[in-house]
Coordinates of C-alpha atoms in Angstrom, one line a residue:
X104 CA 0.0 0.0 0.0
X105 CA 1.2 3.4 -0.3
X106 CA 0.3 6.4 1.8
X107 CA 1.0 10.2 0.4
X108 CA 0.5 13.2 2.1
X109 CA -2.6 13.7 -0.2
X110 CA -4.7 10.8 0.6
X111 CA -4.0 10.7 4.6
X112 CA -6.3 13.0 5.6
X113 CA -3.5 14.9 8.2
X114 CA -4.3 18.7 7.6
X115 CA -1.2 20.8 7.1
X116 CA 1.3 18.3 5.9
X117 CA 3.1 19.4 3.5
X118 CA 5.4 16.0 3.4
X119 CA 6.2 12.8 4.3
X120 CA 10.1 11.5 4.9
X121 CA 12.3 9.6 6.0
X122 CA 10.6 6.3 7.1
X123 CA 12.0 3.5 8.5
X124 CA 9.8 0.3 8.2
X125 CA 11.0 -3.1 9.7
X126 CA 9.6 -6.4 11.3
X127 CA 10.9 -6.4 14.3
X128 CA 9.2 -9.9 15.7
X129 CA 6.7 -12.2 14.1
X130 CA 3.9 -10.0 15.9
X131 CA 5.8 -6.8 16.4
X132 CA 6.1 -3.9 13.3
X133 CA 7.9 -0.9 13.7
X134 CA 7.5 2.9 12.1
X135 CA 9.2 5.5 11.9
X136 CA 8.8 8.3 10.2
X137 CA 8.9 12.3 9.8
X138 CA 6.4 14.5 9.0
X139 CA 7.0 18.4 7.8
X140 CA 4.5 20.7 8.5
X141 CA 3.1 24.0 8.0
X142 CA 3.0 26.8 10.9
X143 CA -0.7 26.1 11.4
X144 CA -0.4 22.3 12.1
X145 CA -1.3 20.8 15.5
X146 CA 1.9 18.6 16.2
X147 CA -0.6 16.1 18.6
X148 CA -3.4 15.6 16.0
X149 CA -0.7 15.0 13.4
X150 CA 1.0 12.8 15.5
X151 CA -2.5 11.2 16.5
X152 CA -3.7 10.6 13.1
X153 CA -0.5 9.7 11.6
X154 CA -0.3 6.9 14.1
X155 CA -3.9 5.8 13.4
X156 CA -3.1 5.4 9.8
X157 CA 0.1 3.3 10.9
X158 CA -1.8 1.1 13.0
X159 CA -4.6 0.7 10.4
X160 CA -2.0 -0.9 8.2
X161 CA -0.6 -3.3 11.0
X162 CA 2.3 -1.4 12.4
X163 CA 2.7 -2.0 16.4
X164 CA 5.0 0.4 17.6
X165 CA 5.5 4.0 15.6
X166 CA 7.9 6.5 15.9
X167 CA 6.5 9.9 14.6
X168 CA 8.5 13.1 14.3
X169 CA 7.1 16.7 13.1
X170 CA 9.2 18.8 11.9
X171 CA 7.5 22.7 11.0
X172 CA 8.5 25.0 8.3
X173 CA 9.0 27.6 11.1
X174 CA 12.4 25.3 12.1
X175 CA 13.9 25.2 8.6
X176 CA 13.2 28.9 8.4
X177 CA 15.5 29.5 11.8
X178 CA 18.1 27.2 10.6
X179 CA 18.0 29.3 6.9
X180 CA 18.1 32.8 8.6
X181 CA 21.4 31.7 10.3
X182 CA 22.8 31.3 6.4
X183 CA 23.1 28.3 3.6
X184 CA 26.1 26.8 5.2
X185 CA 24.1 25.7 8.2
X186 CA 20.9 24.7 6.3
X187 CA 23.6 22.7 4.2
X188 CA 24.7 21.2 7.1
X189 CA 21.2 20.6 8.6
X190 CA 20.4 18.6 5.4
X191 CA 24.0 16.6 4.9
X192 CA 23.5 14.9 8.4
X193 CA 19.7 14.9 7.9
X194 CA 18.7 17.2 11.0
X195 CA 15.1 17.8 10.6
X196 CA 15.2 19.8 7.3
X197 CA 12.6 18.9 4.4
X198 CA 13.7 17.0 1.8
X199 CA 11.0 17.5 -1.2
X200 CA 12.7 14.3 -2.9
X201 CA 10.7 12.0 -0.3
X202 CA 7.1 12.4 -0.4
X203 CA 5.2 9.5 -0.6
X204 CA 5.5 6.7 2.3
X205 CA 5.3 3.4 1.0
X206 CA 4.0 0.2 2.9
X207 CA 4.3 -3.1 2.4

Protein backbone atom coordinates (compact mmCIF):
# COMPACT_ATOMS: atom_id res chain seq x y z
CA UNK A 1 0.00 0.00 0.00
CA UNK A 2 1.18 3.39 -0.32
CA UNK A 3 0.30 6.36 1.79
CA UNK A 4 1.02 10.20 0.35
CA UNK A 5 0.47 13.20 2.06
CA UNK A 6 -2.56 13.73 -0.25
CA UNK A 7 -4.66 10.80 0.64
CA UNK A 8 -4.03 10.72 4.55
CA UNK A 9 -6.25 12.98 5.61
CA UNK A 10 -3.50 14.90 8.24
CA UNK A 11 -4.26 18.68 7.55
CA UNK A 12 -1.19 20.84 7.14
CA UNK A 13 1.32 18.26 5.92
CA UNK A 14 3.12 19.39 3.48
CA UNK A 15 5.41 15.99 3.36
CA UNK A 16 6.24 12.83 4.31
CA UNK A 17 10.06 11.47 4.85
CA UNK A 18 12.31 9.57 5.98
CA UNK A 19 10.63 6.34 7.10
CA UNK A 20 11.99 3.50 8.52
CA UNK A 21 9.80 0.34 8.16
CA UNK A 22 11.01 -3.10 9.66
CA UNK A 23 9.60 -6.39 11.29
CA UNK A 24 10.92 -6.45 14.30
CA UNK A 25 9.20 -9.92 15.71
CA UNK A 26 6.72 -12.15 14.09
CA UNK A 27 3.90 -9.97 15.89
CA UNK A 28 5.82 -6.77 16.41
CA UNK A 29 6.11 -3.94 13.33
CA UNK A 30 7.90 -0.86 13.72
CA UNK A 31 7.48 2.89 12.13
CA UNK A 32 9.18 5.47 11.87
CA UNK A 33 8.75 8.28 10.16
CA UNK A 34 8.93 12.25 9.83
CA UNK A 35 6.36 14.51 9.02
CA UNK A 36 7.03 18.44 7.82
CA UNK A 37 4.45 20.68 8.49
CA UNK A 38 3.10 23.98 7.95
CA UNK A 39 3.03 26.76 10.92
CA UNK A 40 -0.67 26.08 11.38
CA UNK A 41 -0.36 22.32 12.15
CA UNK A 42 -1.27 20.84 15.51
CA UNK A 43 1.93 18.57 16.19
CA UNK A 44 -0.63 16.08 18.62
CA UNK A 45 -3.37 15.64 16.00
CA UNK A 46 -0.71 15.03 13.41
CA UNK A 47 1.02 12.77 15.53
CA UNK A 48 -2.50 11.20 16.46
CA UNK A 49 -3.73 10.59 13.09
CA UNK A 50 -0.49 9.69 11.57
CA UNK A 51 -0.35 6.87 14.05
CA UNK A 52 -3.92 5.79 13.35
CA UNK A 53 -3.09 5.37 9.82
CA UNK A 54 0.07 3.26 10.87
CA UNK A 55 -1.84 1.15 12.96
CA UNK A 56 -4.64 0.67 10.43
CA UNK A 57 -2.01 -0.92 8.21
CA UNK A 58 -0.64 -3.32 11.03
CA UNK A 59 2.28 -1.42 12.35
CA UNK A 60 2.71 -2.02 16.43
CA UNK A 61 4.95 0.36 17.62
CA UNK A 62 5.53 3.96 15.58
CA UNK A 63 7.85 6.53 15.94
CA UNK A 64 6.46 9.95 14.61
CA UNK A 65 8.54 13.14 14.32
CA UNK A 66 7.10 16.69 13.13
CA UNK A 67 9.22 18.81 11.87
CA UNK A 68 7.53 22.70 11.04
CA UNK A 69 8.50 25.03 8.29
CA UNK A 70 9.00 27.63 11.08
CA UNK A 71 12.38 25.33 12.10
CA UNK A 72 13.89 25.22 8.58
CA UNK A 73 13.20 28.94 8.44
CA UNK A 74 15.47 29.52 11.75
CA UNK A 75 18.09 27.17 10.59
CA UNK A 76 18.03 29.34 6.86
CA UNK A 77 18.09 32.80 8.58
CA UNK A 78 21.41 31.72 10.25
CA UNK A 79 22.77 31.33 6.36
CA UNK A 80 23.10 28.35 3.64
CA UNK A 81 26.05 26.76 5.21
CA UNK A 82 24.06 25.72 8.23
CA UNK A 83 20.90 24.73 6.29
CA UNK A 84 23.56 22.73 4.17
CA UNK A 85 24.74 21.24 7.08
CA UNK A 86 21.22 20.58 8.63
CA UNK A 87 20.35 18.61 5.41
CA UNK A 88 24.01 16.61 4.95
CA UNK A 89 23.51 14.86 8.43
CA UNK A 90 19.71 14.87 7.87
CA UNK A 91 18.68 17.23 10.96
CA UNK A 92 15.09 17.81 10.61
CA UNK A 93 15.22 19.75 7.34
CA UNK A 94 12.58 18.93 4.40
CA UNK A 95 13.73 17.02 1.84
CA UNK A 96 10.99 17.52 -1.18
CA UNK A 97 12.66 14.30 -2.91
CA UNK A 98 10.72 12.01 -0.26
CA UNK A 99 7.08 12.38 -0.40
CA UNK A 100 5.21 9.53 -0.65
CA UNK A 101 5.49 6.74 2.32
CA UNK A 102 5.33 3.42 0.99
CA UNK A 103 4.01 0.20 2.93
CA UNK A 104 4.34 -3.07 2.36
Amino acid sequence: AVVSTQSTGIDNVVNVYDPHLWQYSSTVLVATVRLYVNARANEQRVISKAKDILIEHGFTECSIQVDKELFRKAIKSYGPSLLDSAEKYNLGVYSGNENILRIN
